[in-house]
CSV table of C-alpha atoms in Angstrom, one decimal:
chain,number,residue,atom,x,y,z
A,1,MET,CA,57.1,61.1,52.6
A,2,HIS,CA,54.8,64.1,53.0
A,3,PHE,CA,54.9,66.0,56.3
A,4,SER,CA,52.5,68.4,57.9
A,5,GLY,CA,53.3,70.6,60.9
A,6,GLU,CA,51.5,68.0,63.0
A,7,ASP,CA,53.7,65.2,61.6
A,8,LEU,CA,56.8,67.1,62.5
A,9,GLY,CA,55.6,67.4,66.0
A,10,ARG,CA,54.9,63.7,66.2
A,11,THR,CA,58.2,62.4,64.6
A,12,ARG,CA,60.3,60.5,67.1
A,13,LEU,CA,63.3,58.2,67.3
A,14,ALA,CA,63.1,54.6,68.4
A,15,PRO,CA,64.8,54.2,71.9
A,16,GLY,CA,67.4,51.7,70.6
A,17,PRO,CA,67.9,48.8,68.2
A,18,VAL,CA,64.5,47.1,67.4
A,19,PRO,CA,65.1,43.3,67.7
A,20,MET,CA,62.7,42.3,64.9
A,21,TRP,CA,64.0,44.8,62.4
A,22,GLU,CA,67.6,43.7,63.1
A,23,THR,CA,66.6,40.1,62.9
A,24,ILE,CA,64.9,40.4,59.5
A,25,LEU,CA,67.5,42.8,58.0
A,26,SER,CA,70.3,40.6,59.2
A,27,LEU,CA,68.8,37.8,57.0
A,28,HIS,CA,69.3,40.2,54.0
A,29,ARG,CA,72.9,40.9,54.9
A,30,PHE,CA,73.6,37.2,55.4
A,31,GLN,CA,72.1,36.1,52.1
A,32,ARG,CA,73.4,39.0,50.1
A,33,ARG,CA,76.9,38.9,51.6
A,34,ASP,CA,77.2,42.7,51.5
A,35,GLY,CA,78.0,45.3,54.1
A,36,GLY,CA,81.1,46.8,55.7
A,37,LEU,CA,83.8,45.5,58.0
A,38,LEU,CA,81.6,45.1,61.1
A,39,VAL,CA,78.9,43.3,59.1
A,40,ARG,CA,81.5,41.0,57.6
A,41,GLN,CA,82.8,40.2,61.1
A,42,TRP,CA,79.3,39.4,62.2
A,43,ARG,CA,78.6,37.2,59.2
A,44,ALA,CA,81.8,35.2,59.8
A,45,HIS,CA,80.6,34.4,63.3
A,46,ALA,CA,77.0,33.7,62.2
A,47,ALA,CA,78.0,31.3,59.5
A,48,GLY,CA,79.1,28.8,62.1
A,49,ALA,CA,76.2,29.2,64.5
A,50,LEU,CA,73.1,29.1,62.4
A,51,PRO,CA,70.1,27.1,63.7
A,52,PRO,CA,69.1,24.2,61.4
A,53,ASP,CA,65.7,25.6,60.6
A,54,TRP,CA,66.9,29.1,59.4
A,55,PRO,CA,66.1,28.3,55.7
A,56,LEU,CA,62.4,28.6,56.8
A,57,LEU,CA,63.0,32.3,57.4
A,58,ALA,CA,64.6,32.6,54.0
A,59,THR,CA,61.3,31.3,52.5
A,60,LEU,CA,59.7,34.6,53.8
A,61,VAL,CA,62.7,36.9,53.5
A,62,PRO,CA,64.4,36.7,50.1
A,63,PRO,CA,67.9,38.2,49.6
A,64,ALA,CA,66.3,41.3,48.1
A,65,GLY,CA,62.8,42.6,47.6
A,66,TYR,CA,59.6,42.5,49.6
A,67,PHE,CA,59.3,40.7,52.9
A,68,PRO,CA,56.0,40.5,54.8
A,69,ASP,CA,55.0,43.5,56.9
A,70,PHE,CA,53.8,41.4,59.8
A,71,LEU,CA,57.4,40.2,60.5
A,72,THR,CA,58.3,43.7,61.7
A,73,PRO,CA,55.4,45.1,63.8
A,74,PRO,CA,55.1,48.9,63.7
A,75,GLN,CA,55.5,48.9,67.5
A,76,PRO,CA,59.2,49.2,68.4
A,77,PHE,CA,59.2,46.2,70.8
A,78,ALA,CA,62.5,46.2,72.7
A,79,ASP,CA,61.9,42.8,74.2
A,80,LEU,CA,62.5,40.0,71.7
A,81,GLY,CA,60.1,37.6,73.4
A,82,GLU,CA,57.3,40.1,73.3
A,83,ALA,CA,57.9,40.9,69.6
A,84,VAL,CA,58.0,37.2,68.6
A,85,ALA,CA,54.8,36.6,70.5
A,86,HIS,CA,53.2,39.5,68.6
A,87,VAL,CA,54.4,38.1,65.3
A,88,ALA,CA,53.3,34.6,66.0
A,89,ALA,CA,49.8,35.9,67.0
A,90,THR,CA,49.2,37.8,63.8
A,91,ALA,CA,45.7,37.4,62.4
A,92,ARG,CA,45.5,35.0,59.4
A,93,ALA,CA,43.8,37.8,57.3
A,94,THR,CA,46.9,40.0,57.9
A,95,VAL,CA,49.3,37.2,57.1
A,96,ARG,CA,47.5,36.4,53.9
A,97,ARG,CA,47.4,40.1,52.9
A,98,ASP,CA,51.2,40.2,53.2
A,99,LEU,CA,52.0,36.8,51.7
A,100,VAL,CA,50.3,37.6,48.4
A,101,HIS,CA,53.3,40.0,47.7
A,102,LEU,CA,55.9,37.2,47.9
A,103,GLU,CA,57.3,35.6,44.8
A,104,ARG,CA,55.0,32.8,43.6
A,105,ARG,CA,57.6,30.1,44.3
A,106,ARG,CA,58.1,31.2,47.8
A,107,LEU,CA,54.4,31.4,48.5
A,108,ALA,CA,54.1,27.8,47.3
A,109,ALA,CA,56.7,26.6,49.8
A,110,PRO,CA,55.3,24.3,52.5
A,111,PHE,CA,56.1,26.6,55.4
A,112,ALA,CA,54.5,29.7,53.7
A,113,ASP,CA,51.6,27.6,52.7
A,114,GLY,CA,51.1,26.5,56.3
A,115,LEU,CA,51.0,30.1,57.4
A,116,TRP,CA,48.5,30.9,54.6
A,117,ARG,CA,46.2,28.1,55.8
A,118,GLY,CA,46.5,29.3,59.4
A,119,ALA,CA,48.1,26.0,60.6
A,120,PRO,CA,48.8,26.6,64.3
A,121,ARG,CA,52.0,24.6,64.1
A,122,ALA,CA,53.3,26.9,61.3
A,123,TYR,CA,52.8,30.0,63.5
A,124,GLU,CA,54.4,28.2,66.5
A,125,ARG,CA,57.4,27.2,64.4
A,126,LEU,CA,57.7,30.7,63.0
A,127,GLY,CA,58.1,32.0,66.6
A,128,ASP,CA,60.6,29.2,67.4
A,129,VAL,CA,62.8,29.9,64.3
A,130,LEU,CA,62.8,33.7,64.8
A,131,THR,CA,63.9,33.1,68.4
A,132,ALA,CA,66.6,30.6,67.4
A,133,TRP,CA,68.0,32.9,64.6
A,134,HIS,CA,68.3,35.8,67.0
A,135,GLY,CA,69.7,33.7,69.8
A,136,ALA,CA,72.4,32.0,67.6
A,137,ALA,CA,73.2,34.7,65.0
A,138,LEU,CA,72.5,38.0,66.8
A,139,ALA,CA,72.6,37.6,70.6
A,140,PRO,CA,76.4,36.9,70.8
A,141,TYR,CA,76.9,40.1,68.7
A,142,TRP,CA,74.1,42.2,70.2
A,143,SER,CA,76.3,44.5,72.4
A,144,ARG,CA,78.0,45.7,69.2
A,145,VAL,CA,74.7,46.3,67.5
A,146,GLU,CA,73.4,48.2,70.4
A,147,GLU,CA,76.6,50.2,70.8
A,148,GLN,CA,76.5,51.4,67.2
A,149,VAL,CA,72.7,52.1,67.2
A,150,LEU,CA,72.8,54.0,70.5
A,151,ALA,CA,75.8,56.1,69.4
A,152,ASP,CA,73.9,57.1,66.2
A,153,ARG,CA,70.7,57.8,68.2
A,154,ALA,CA,72.6,60.1,70.6
A,155,ARG,CA,73.9,62.1,67.7
A,156,ARG,CA,70.5,62.4,66.1
A,157,ALA,CA,68.8,63.3,69.4
A,158,ALA,CA,71.4,66.1,70.0
A,159,ARG,CA,70.7,67.4,66.6
A,160,MET,CA,66.9,67.3,67.2
A,161,LEU,CA,67.3,69.2,70.5
A,162,ASP,CA,69.5,71.8,68.9
A,163,GLN,CA,67.7,72.3,65.5
A,164,GLY,CA,64.3,70.7,65.9
A,165,THR,CA,62.7,67.9,63.8
A,166,GLU,CA,63.6,69.5,60.5
A,167,GLY,CA,67.3,69.7,61.6
A,168,LEU,CA,67.1,66.0,62.4
A,169,LEU,CA,65.6,65.1,59.0
A,170,ALA,CA,68.1,67.2,57.2
A,171,ALA,CA,71.0,65.3,58.8
A,172,LEU,CA,69.8,61.8,57.9
A,173,PRO,CA,72.1,59.6,55.6
A,174,PRO,CA,72.6,60.9,52.0
A,175,ALA,CA,70.0,58.5,50.6
A,176,LEU,CA,67.3,60.4,52.6
A,177,ARG,CA,66.9,64.0,51.6
A,178,TRP,CA,64.8,66.6,53.4
A,179,ARG,CA,63.2,69.1,51.0
A,180,ALA,CA,60.5,70.6,53.2
A,181,PRO,CA,57.8,69.5,53.5
A,182,VAL,CA,58.9,66.2,51.9
A,183,LEU,CA,61.4,63.6,52.8
A,184,GLU,CA,62.7,61.9,49.7
A,185,VAL,CA,64.1,58.4,50.1
A,186,ASP,CA,66.1,56.4,47.4
A,187,TYR,CA,63.8,53.5,46.7
A,188,PRO,CA,63.3,50.9,44.0
A,189,VAL,CA,59.7,51.9,43.3
A,190,GLU,CA,57.9,55.2,43.0
A,191,GLN,CA,55.7,55.8,46.0
A,192,ASP,CA,54.1,58.6,48.0
A,193,LEU,CA,53.4,58.3,51.7
A,194,VAL,CA,51.2,61.0,53.2
A,195,LEU,CA,51.7,60.9,56.9
A,196,GLY,CA,48.4,62.6,57.5
A,197,GLY,CA,49.1,63.8,61.1
A,198,ARG,CA,50.3,60.4,62.4
A,199,GLY,CA,53.9,61.4,62.6
A,200,LEU,CA,56.9,59.1,61.8
A,201,LEU,CA,58.9,56.6,63.8
A,202,LEU,CA,62.6,56.7,62.8
A,203,VAL,CA,64.4,53.4,63.5
A,204,PRO,CA,68.2,53.5,63.4
A,205,SER,CA,69.4,50.0,62.3
A,206,PHE,CA,72.8,48.3,62.3
A,207,PHE,CA,71.8,45.9,59.5
A,208,CYS,CA,70.0,48.3,57.3
A,209,LEU,CA,72.3,49.2,54.3
A,210,ALA,CA,72.6,52.3,52.1
A,211,THR,CA,69.0,53.5,52.1
A,212,GLY,CA,65.7,53.5,54.1
A,213,VAL,CA,63.2,50.7,54.5
A,214,THR,CA,59.5,51.1,55.2
A,215,LEU,CA,56.3,49.2,55.3
A,216,LEU,CA,54.0,48.4,52.4
A,217,HIS,CA,50.9,49.0,54.5
A,218,ASP,CA,50.7,52.2,56.6
A,219,ASP,CA,47.6,51.6,58.6
A,220,HIS,CA,49.6,52.3,61.8
A,221,THR,CA,52.1,55.0,62.7
A,222,PRO,CA,54.4,55.0,59.6
A,223,VAL,CA,57.9,53.6,60.2
A,224,LEU,CA,61.2,54.5,58.4
A,225,VAL,CA,64.3,52.4,59.1
A,226,TYR,CA,67.6,54.0,58.2
A,227,PRO,CA,71.2,52.8,58.3
A,228,VAL,CA,73.6,53.9,61.0
A,229,GLU,CA,77.2,54.7,60.4
A,230,HIS,CA,79.4,52.0,61.7
A,231,LEU,CA,82.1,53.5,63.9
A,232,PRO,CA,85.2,51.8,65.2
A,233,ALA,CA,85.3,50.8,68.8
A,234,ALA,CA,87.0,53.2,71.3
A,235,GLU,CA,90.6,52.5,72.2
A,236,PRO,CA,90.8,50.4,75.4
A,237,VAL,CA,92.8,51.5,78.4
A,238,GLY,CA,95.8,49.5,79.5
A,239,ALA,CA,94.9,45.9,80.5
A,240,GLU,CA,96.3,46.1,84.0
A,241,GLU,CA,94.8,49.5,84.7
A,242,HIS,CA,91.5,48.3,83.2
A,243,ARG,CA,91.4,45.2,85.5
A,244,VAL,CA,92.1,47.3,88.6
A,245,SER,CA,89.5,50.0,87.8
A,246,LEU,CA,86.8,47.4,87.0
A,247,ALA,CA,87.5,45.4,90.2
A,248,ALA,CA,87.4,48.6,92.3
A,249,LEU,CA,84.0,49.5,90.8
A,250,LEU,CA,82.3,46.1,90.7
A,251,GLY,CA,84.4,43.6,92.7
A,252,HIS,CA,86.8,41.1,91.3
A,253,THR,CA,84.2,38.4,90.4
A,254,ARG,CA,81.8,40.7,88.7
A,255,ALA,CA,84.6,42.4,86.9
A,256,ALA,CA,85.8,39.0,85.6
A,257,ILE,CA,82.3,38.1,84.5
A,258,LEU,CA,81.9,41.4,82.6
A,259,GLU,CA,85.2,41.0,80.9
A,260,ALA,CA,84.4,37.4,80.0
A,261,LEU,CA,81.2,38.6,78.2
A,262,GLU,CA,83.2,40.3,75.5
A,263,GLN,CA,82.0,37.3,73.5
A,264,SER,CA,78.5,36.4,74.5
A,265,CYS,CA,77.9,32.9,75.9
A,266,THR,CA,75.7,30.6,78.1
A,267,THR,CA,75.7,30.6,81.9
A,268,GLY,CA,77.8,27.5,82.0
A,269,GLY,CA,80.3,28.8,79.4
A,270,LEU,CA,80.6,32.1,81.3
A,271,ALA,CA,81.2,30.3,84.6
A,272,ARG,CA,84.1,28.4,82.9
A,273,ARG,CA,85.6,31.6,81.4
A,274,ALA,CA,85.4,33.5,84.7
A,275,GLY,CA,86.5,30.5,86.9
A,276,VAL,CA,83.4,30.5,89.1
A,277,LEU,CA,80.6,28.0,89.9
A,278,PRO,CA,77.5,28.3,87.6
A,279,SER,CA,75.4,29.2,90.6
A,280,SER,CA,77.7,32.1,91.4
A,281,ALA,CA,77.8,33.2,87.7
A,282,SER,CA,74.0,33.2,87.6
A,283,GLN,CA,73.8,35.3,90.8
A,284,HIS,CA,76.3,37.9,89.6
A,285,LEU,CA,74.6,38.0,86.2
A,286,GLY,CA,71.4,39.0,87.9
A,287,VAL,CA,73.0,41.9,89.6
A,288,LEU,CA,74.8,43.1,86.4
A,289,ARG,CA,71.5,42.7,84.5
A,290,ASP,CA,69.6,44.7,87.0
A,291,ALA,CA,72.3,47.4,86.7
A,292,GLY,CA,71.7,47.6,82.9
A,293,LEU,CA,75.1,46.1,82.0
A,294,VAL,CA,74.0,42.7,80.8
A,295,ARG,CA,71.1,41.4,78.8
A,296,THR,CA,69.8,37.9,78.5
A,297,ALA,CA,68.0,36.3,75.5
A,298,ARG,CA,66.6,32.8,75.5
A,299,SER,CA,66.7,30.2,72.7
A,300,GLY,CA,64.6,27.3,73.8
A,301,ARG,CA,65.9,26.3,77.2
A,302,THR,CA,69.3,28.0,76.7
A,303,ALA,CA,70.0,31.5,78.0
A,304,TRP,CA,72.5,33.6,76.1
A,305,HIS,CA,74.1,36.5,78.0
A,306,SER,CA,75.7,39.5,76.3
A,307,LEU,CA,76.8,43.0,77.2
A,308,THR,CA,74.5,46.0,76.8
A,309,ALA,CA,76.0,49.2,75.2
A,310,MET,CA,76.7,50.5,78.7
A,311,GLY,CA,78.2,47.2,79.8
A,312,ALA,CA,80.4,47.1,76.6
A,313,ALA,CA,81.6,50.6,77.2
A,314,LEU,CA,82.5,49.8,80.8
A,315,ALA,CA,84.2,46.5,79.9
A,316,ARG,CA,86.3,48.1,77.1
A,317,ARG,CA,87.4,51.3,78.9
A,318,GLY,CA,86.9,50.6,82.6
A,319,TRP,CA,84.4,53.5,83.0
A,320,VAL,CA,81.1,54.7,81.8
A,321,ASN,CA,78.8,57.7,82.1
A,322,PRO,CA,75.3,56.1,82.7
A,323,ALA,CA,73.6,59.4,81.7
A,324,ALA,CA,74.8,58.9,78.2
A,325,PHE,CA,72.7,55.8,77.9
A,326,GLY,CA,69.4,57.1,79.4
A,327,PRO,CA,67.9,57.5,82.8
A,328,GLY,CA,69.0,55.3,85.7
A,329,ARG,CA,71.4,55.3,88.6
A,330,ASP,CA,75.0,54.5,88.5
A,331,PRO,CA,75.4,50.7,88.5
A,332,ALA,CA,77.8,50.8,91.5
A,333,ASP,CA,75.1,52.5,93.6
A,334,ARG,CA,72.5,49.7,93.0
A,335,PRO,CA,72.3,47.2,95.9
A,336,ALA,CA,72.2,43.5,95.1
A,337,PRO,CA,68.7,42.0,95.1
A,338,ALA,CA,67.7,40.1,98.2
A,339,ARG,CA,68.3,36.4,98.1
A,340,GLY,CA,65.5,34.7,96.2
A,341,ALA,CA,64.1,37.9,94.7
A,342,SER,CA,62.6,37.5,91.3
A,343,ARG,CA,64.2,39.2,88.3
A,344,ARG,CA,62.9,39.8,84.9
A,345,ALA,CA,65.4,38.8,82.2
A,346,GLY,CA,65.4,40.9,79.1
A,347,ALA,CA,65.5,39.0,75.8
A,348,GLY,CA,68.0,39.9,75.0
A,349,GLY,CA,56.4,51.3,50.7
A,350,VAL,CA,56.5,48.5,48.9
A,351,ARG,CA,59.1,47.6,51.3
A,352,ARG,CA,62.2,46.5,49.4
A,353,GLY,CA,65.1,44.8,50.9
A,354,GLY,CA,67.3,46.7,53.4
């Protein structure tokens, strides 16, 4: 990747994990059965929760090698629903451009053929199966993905503030080497990418493994996905002290709900875990979501709730510094929304396999 001074000035870090990249790269990890301890733990969970149509995605995303650019838009959509809608609305000419690079046998599969022909049902089904995979395989584990990615981003951002963009590029994982003005990336094919003043979007990824991943077509701002280092979770405080501190901060019911979300679940499942009515669980979830402690992703008519990185840190240690996770007020200072107030629920190269 060839940088100019203008490119260095326009290089930036994605604000957090990008749902579409994590969704597609998790398909690599699941099919290839590789990765470290945290990925193995995720795969053990995912194996028992896969949606029945997930092999349709495997038609487009083989265990290794190229997968279509349009599945991972260059915009770093943080909202899964927005990203899926963008993918499902991809122009047929763009889909065809990308599909020609698939293996012949995959291109001939009925699902891929439907996309090639522009069949509306095929595009609708693609959106449905992407949402179902994320909801079943990733949403219950998303707080851990977010925790690891945001920890990596915080370290990179600190390096960038201290040493500039070149310092950031020099500290990327070993498979990415900064030799000014070129960033060399271990890759299965020889390729030169001239950024040409457009800059570079760096995307830290939980499911990316060993080296970087980029797009075949660079007609937008170039993207480079890189693997984050998987760090062990912080040691929790004592259980009794933890319960008291959480209850003092949030109240007993919200503390119970936050602790119950250590494993993500539906509203009904959460109500049973916390010992409250579903209507009460839904109300408290709204407050916790508005405070940035909980995210909600929908799979069909089912809502799955999970902890954000800030919520996970609070649930595991009983405290959190909100400034470490970006702008916003302390969750304890946010008033509950008025009864009936509406809330917006968050959903939550030749490019070669991650």
